[in-house]
Structure formats: C-alpha cells, structure tokens
PDB file of C-alpha atoms in Angstrom:
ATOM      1  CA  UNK A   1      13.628  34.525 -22.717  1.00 64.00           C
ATOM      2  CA  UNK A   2      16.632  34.734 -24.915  1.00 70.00           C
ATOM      3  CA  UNK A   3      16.151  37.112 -26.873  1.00 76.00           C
ATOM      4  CA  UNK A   4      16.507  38.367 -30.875  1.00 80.00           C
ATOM      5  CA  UNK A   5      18.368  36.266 -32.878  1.00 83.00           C
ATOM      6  CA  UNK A   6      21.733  38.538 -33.808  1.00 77.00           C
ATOM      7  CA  UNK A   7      21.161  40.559 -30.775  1.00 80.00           C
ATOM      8  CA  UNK A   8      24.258  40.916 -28.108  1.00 78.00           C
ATOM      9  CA  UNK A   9      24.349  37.664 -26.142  1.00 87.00           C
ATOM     10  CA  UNK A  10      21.582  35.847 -28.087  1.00 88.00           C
ATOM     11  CA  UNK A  11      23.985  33.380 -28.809  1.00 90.00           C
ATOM     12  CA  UNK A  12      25.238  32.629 -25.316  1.00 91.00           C
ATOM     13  CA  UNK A  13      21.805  32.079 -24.161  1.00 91.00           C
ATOM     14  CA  UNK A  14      20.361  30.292 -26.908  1.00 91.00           C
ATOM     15  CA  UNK A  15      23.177  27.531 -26.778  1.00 93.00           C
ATOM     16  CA  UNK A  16      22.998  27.747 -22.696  1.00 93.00           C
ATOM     17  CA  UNK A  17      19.109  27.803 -22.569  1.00 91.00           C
ATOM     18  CA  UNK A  18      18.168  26.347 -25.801  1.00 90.00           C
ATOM     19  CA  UNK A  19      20.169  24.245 -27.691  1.00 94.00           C
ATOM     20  CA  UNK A  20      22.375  22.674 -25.300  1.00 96.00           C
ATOM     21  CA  UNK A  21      19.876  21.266 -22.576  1.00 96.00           C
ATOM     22  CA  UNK A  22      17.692  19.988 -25.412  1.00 95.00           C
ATOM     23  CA  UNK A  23      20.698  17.691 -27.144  1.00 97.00           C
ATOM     24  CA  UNK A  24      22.081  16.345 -23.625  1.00 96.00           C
ATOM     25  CA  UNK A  25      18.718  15.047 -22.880  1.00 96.00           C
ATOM     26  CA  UNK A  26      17.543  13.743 -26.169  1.00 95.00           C
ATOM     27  CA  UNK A  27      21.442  12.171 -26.523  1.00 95.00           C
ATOM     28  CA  UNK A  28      22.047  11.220 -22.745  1.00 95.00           C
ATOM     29  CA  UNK A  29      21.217   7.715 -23.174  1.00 94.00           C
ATOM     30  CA  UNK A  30      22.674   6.823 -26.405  1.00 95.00           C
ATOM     31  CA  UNK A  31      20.070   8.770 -28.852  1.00 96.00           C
ATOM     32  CA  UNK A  32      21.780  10.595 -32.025  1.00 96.00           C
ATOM     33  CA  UNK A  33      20.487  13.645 -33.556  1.00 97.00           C
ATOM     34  CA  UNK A  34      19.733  14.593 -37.110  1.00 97.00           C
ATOM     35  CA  UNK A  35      19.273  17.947 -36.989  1.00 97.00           C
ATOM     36  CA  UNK A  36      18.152  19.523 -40.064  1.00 98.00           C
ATOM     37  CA  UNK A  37      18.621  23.133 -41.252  1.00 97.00           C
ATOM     38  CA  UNK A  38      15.780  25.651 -42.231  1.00 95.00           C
ATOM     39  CA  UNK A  39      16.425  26.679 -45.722  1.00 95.00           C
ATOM     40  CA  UNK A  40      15.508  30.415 -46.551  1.00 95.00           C
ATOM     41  CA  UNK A  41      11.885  31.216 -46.789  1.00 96.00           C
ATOM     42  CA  UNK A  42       9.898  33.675 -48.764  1.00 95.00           C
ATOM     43  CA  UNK A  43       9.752  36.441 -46.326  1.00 94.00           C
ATOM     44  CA  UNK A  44      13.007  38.207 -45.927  1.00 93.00           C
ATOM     45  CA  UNK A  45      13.557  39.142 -42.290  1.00 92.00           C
ATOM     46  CA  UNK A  46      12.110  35.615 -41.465  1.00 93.00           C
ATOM     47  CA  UNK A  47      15.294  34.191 -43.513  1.00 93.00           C
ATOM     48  CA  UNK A  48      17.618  36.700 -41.767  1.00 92.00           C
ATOM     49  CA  UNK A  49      16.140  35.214 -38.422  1.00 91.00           C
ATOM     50  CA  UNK A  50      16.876  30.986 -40.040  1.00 93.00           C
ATOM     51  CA  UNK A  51      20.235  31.916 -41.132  1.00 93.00           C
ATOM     52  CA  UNK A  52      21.275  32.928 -36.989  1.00 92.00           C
ATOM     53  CA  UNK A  53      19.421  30.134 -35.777  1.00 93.00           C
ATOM     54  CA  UNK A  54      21.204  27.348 -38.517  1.00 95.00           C
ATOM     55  CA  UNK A  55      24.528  28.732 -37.474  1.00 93.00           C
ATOM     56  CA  UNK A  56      23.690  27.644 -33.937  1.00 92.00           C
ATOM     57  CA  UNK A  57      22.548  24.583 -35.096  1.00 94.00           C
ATOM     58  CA  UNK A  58      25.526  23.681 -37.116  1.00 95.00           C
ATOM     59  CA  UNK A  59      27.992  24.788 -34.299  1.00 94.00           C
ATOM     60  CA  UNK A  60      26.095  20.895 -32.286  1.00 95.00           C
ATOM     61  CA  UNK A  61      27.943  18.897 -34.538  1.00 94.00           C
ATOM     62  CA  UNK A  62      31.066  20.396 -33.182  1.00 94.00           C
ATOM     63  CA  UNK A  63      30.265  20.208 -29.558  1.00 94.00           C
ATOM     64  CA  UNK A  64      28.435  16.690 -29.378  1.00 95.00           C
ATOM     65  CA  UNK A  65      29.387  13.682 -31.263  1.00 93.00           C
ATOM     66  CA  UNK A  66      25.999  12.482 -31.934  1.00 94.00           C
ATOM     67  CA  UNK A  67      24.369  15.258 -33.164  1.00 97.00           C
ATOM     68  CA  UNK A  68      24.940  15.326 -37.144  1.00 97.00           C
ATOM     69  CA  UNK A  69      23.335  18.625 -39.030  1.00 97.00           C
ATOM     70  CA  UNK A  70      22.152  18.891 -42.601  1.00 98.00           C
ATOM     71  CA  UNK A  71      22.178  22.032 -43.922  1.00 97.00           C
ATOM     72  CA  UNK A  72      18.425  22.302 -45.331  1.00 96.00           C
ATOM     73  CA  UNK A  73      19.080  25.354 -47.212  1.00 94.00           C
ATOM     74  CA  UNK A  74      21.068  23.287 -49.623  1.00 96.00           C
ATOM     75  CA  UNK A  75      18.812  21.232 -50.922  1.00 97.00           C
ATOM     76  CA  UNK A  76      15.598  23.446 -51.655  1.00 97.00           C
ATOM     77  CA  UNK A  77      17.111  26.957 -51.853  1.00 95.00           C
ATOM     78  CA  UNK A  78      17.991  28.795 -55.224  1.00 94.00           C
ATOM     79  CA  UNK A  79      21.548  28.307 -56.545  1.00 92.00           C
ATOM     80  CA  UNK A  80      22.426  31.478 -55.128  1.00 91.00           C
ATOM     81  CA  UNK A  81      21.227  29.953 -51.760  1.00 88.00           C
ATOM     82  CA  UNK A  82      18.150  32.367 -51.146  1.00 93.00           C
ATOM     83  CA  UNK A  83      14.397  31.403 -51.253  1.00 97.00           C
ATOM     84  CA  UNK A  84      12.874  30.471 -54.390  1.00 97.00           C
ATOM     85  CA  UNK A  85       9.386  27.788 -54.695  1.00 96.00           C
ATOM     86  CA  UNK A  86      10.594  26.174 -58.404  1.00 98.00           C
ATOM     87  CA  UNK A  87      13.821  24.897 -58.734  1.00 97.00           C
ATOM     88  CA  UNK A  88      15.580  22.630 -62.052  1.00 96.00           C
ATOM     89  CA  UNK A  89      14.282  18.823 -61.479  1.00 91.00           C
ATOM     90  CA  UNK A  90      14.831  15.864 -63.423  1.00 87.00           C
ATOM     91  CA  UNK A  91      12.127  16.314 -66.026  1.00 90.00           C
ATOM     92  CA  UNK A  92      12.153  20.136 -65.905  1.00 96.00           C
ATOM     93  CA  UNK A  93      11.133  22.599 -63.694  1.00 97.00           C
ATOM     94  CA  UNK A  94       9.668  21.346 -60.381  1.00 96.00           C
ATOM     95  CA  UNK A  95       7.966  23.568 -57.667  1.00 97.00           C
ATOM     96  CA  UNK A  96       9.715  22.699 -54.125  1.00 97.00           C
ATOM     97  CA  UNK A  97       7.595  24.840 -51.867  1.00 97.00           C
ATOM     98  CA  UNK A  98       4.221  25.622 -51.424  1.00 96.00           C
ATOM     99  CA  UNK A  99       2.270  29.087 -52.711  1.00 97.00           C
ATOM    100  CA  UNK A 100       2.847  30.285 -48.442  1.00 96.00           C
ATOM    101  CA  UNK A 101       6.259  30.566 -49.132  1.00 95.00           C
ATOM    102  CA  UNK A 102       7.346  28.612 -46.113  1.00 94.00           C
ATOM    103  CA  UNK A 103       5.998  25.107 -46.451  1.00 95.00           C
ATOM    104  CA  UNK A 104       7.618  21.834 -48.956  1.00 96.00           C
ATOM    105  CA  UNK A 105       5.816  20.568 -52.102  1.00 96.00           C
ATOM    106  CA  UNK A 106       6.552  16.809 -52.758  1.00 96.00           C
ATOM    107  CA  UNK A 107       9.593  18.124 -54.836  1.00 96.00           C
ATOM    108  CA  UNK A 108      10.784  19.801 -51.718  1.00 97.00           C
ATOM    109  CA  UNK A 109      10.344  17.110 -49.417  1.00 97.00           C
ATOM    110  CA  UNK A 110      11.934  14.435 -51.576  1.00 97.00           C
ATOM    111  CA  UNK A 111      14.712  17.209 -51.760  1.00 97.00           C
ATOM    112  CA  UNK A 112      15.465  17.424 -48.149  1.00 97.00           C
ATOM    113  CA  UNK A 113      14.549  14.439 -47.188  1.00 97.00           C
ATOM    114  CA  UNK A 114      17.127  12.336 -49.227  1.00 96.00           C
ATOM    115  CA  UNK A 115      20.402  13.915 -47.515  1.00 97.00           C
ATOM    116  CA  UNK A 116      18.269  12.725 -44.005  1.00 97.00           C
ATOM    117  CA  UNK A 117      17.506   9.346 -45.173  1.00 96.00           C
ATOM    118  CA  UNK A 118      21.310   8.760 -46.577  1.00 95.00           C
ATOM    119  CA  UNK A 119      22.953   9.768 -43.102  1.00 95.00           C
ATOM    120  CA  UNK A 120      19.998   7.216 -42.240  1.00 95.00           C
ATOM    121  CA  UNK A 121      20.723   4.276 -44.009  1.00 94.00           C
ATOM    122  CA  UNK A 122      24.993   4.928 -43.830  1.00 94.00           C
ATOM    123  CA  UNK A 123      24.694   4.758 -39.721  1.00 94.00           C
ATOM    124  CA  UNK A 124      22.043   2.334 -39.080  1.00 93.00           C
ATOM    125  CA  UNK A 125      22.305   0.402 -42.532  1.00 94.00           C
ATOM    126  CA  UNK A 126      18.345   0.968 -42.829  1.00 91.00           C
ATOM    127  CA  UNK A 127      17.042   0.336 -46.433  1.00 91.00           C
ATOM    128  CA  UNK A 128      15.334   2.895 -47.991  1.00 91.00           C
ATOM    129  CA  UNK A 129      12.467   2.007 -51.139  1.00 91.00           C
ATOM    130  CA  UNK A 130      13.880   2.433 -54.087  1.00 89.00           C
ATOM    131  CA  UNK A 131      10.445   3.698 -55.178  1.00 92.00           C
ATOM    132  CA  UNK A 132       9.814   6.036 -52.131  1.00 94.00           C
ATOM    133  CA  UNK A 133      10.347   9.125 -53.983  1.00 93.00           C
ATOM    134  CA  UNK A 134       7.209   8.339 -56.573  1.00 91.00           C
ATOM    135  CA  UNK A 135       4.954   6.804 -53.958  1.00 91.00           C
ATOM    136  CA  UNK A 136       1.064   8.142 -53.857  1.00 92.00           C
ATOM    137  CA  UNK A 137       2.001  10.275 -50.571  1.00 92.00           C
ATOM    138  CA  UNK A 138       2.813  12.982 -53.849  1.00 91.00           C
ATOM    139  CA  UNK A 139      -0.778  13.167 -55.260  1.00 90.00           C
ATOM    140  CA  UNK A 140      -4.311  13.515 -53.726  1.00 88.00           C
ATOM    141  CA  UNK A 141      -6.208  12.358 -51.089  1.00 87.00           C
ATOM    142  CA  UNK A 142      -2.529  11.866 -49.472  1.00 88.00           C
ATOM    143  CA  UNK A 143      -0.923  15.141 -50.537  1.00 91.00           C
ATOM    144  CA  UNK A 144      -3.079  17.090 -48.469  1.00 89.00           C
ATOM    145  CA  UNK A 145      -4.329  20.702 -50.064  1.00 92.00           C
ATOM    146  CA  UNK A 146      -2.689  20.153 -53.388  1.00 93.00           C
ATOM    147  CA  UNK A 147      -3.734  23.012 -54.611  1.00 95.00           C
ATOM    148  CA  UNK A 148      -0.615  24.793 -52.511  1.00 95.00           C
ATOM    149  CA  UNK A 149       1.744  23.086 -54.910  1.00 96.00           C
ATOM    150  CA  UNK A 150       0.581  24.011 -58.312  1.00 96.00           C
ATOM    151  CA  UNK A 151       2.391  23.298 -61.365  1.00 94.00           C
ATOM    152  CA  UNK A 152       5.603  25.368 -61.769  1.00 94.00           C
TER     153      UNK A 152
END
C-alpha cells in the first residue's frame, strides 16, 4: 500500500511502487507517454489529494524522456486554477464539467483534449479534423446523459 498522498514517504513509494514500474514497462520497448494531469474537482479534499498526485506525475517528464505531461488543470480549471463547471468560451459562457463535479462536458473535453492532440500531431505528424471539435459526439444519442451538461 503506499499510503496518503502528502503523508511522510508517500512520495518515495508512490514513484518506487507506482509510477515508476508502470512507465518502464509501458516505455521499455519504444512506447511514449502522454500523461495528462487531473485538473481540480468540485470536492475540496479530493483536489488537495490531485494536486500531490500531478506533482508526481509531472516530476516523469524529468526522469524519462518519453513520458511528456500536460498539466490538465490548465485547461478546464478557473483562472485562479481551482474547480469551477462554466468557464469563458468562444461564444460565451460554456459549461466544461458535468453537474457531479468531477466528470467533462463536450466543452471540457475539447478543452483538454486539444493540448493532447497537439503534442499528438507535433511528434507523430498525425492530422487532426479540422471539424473534430463540432462533430455529433457533442449532442445526443452520442453525448451520453446530456442532461449532466446543462446549459451554463
């Protein structure tokens, strides 16, 4: 077991037991990591828990060359970089995560999702749709329980 995030030695073992032996295998024949942050969520204590584990996370990048982190937090989190479900889009306010407080709305996903796909399409030189941000996956039957993301 390793223990309580923030607790003495929880790093040590959670790099030792956790992180570490998870990255050599997935990278230990050639595989690259995108590892991608949890931003804050509703629940306070929860956040305080995300914000231990994402400094472990970030801390790969340093220690194995194919591991490359994006910081989640950054891209669906209030300015002030704490939890919030509507943030400023485009064409005015746009709700980013679901009524639980913890899941994405479309808003959210396109959100985080965009910093993956450019590390993506930079490394590998995939193409991305131009259109994939407006596709149907946003509305019903594909957006599955749609009544999660109301209207901000």
């Amino acid at each position: 077991r390793l223990g309580t995030p923030g607790a003495e030695q929880w790093r040590a073992r959670y790099d030792a037991a956790g992180l570490d032996p998870v990255v050599e295998l997935v990278t230990s024949q050639g595989a690259e990591v995108i590892w991608v942050g949890m931003p804050a969520v509703e629940e306070p204590d929860s956040t305080l828990v995300l914000v231990e584990l994402n400094s472990a996370d970030e801390d790969l990048e340093d220690r194995f060359p194919g591991v490359r982190y994006v910081p989640g937090g950054e891209y669906v989190s209030s300015p002030e970089g704490g939890y919030t479900d509507v943030l400023e889009g485009p064409d005015g306010p746009e709700r980013v995560r679901r009524v639980d407080g913890l899941h994405l709305c479309p808003g959210g996903a396109v959100r985080l999702a965009q910093p993956v796909l450019d590390l993506i399409e930079a490394r590998w030189a995939v193409p991305v749709a131009e259109d994939w941000t407006t596709g149907e996956w946003r509305e019903p039957p594909l957006l599955q329980e749609p009544e999660e993301c109301p209207a901000p």
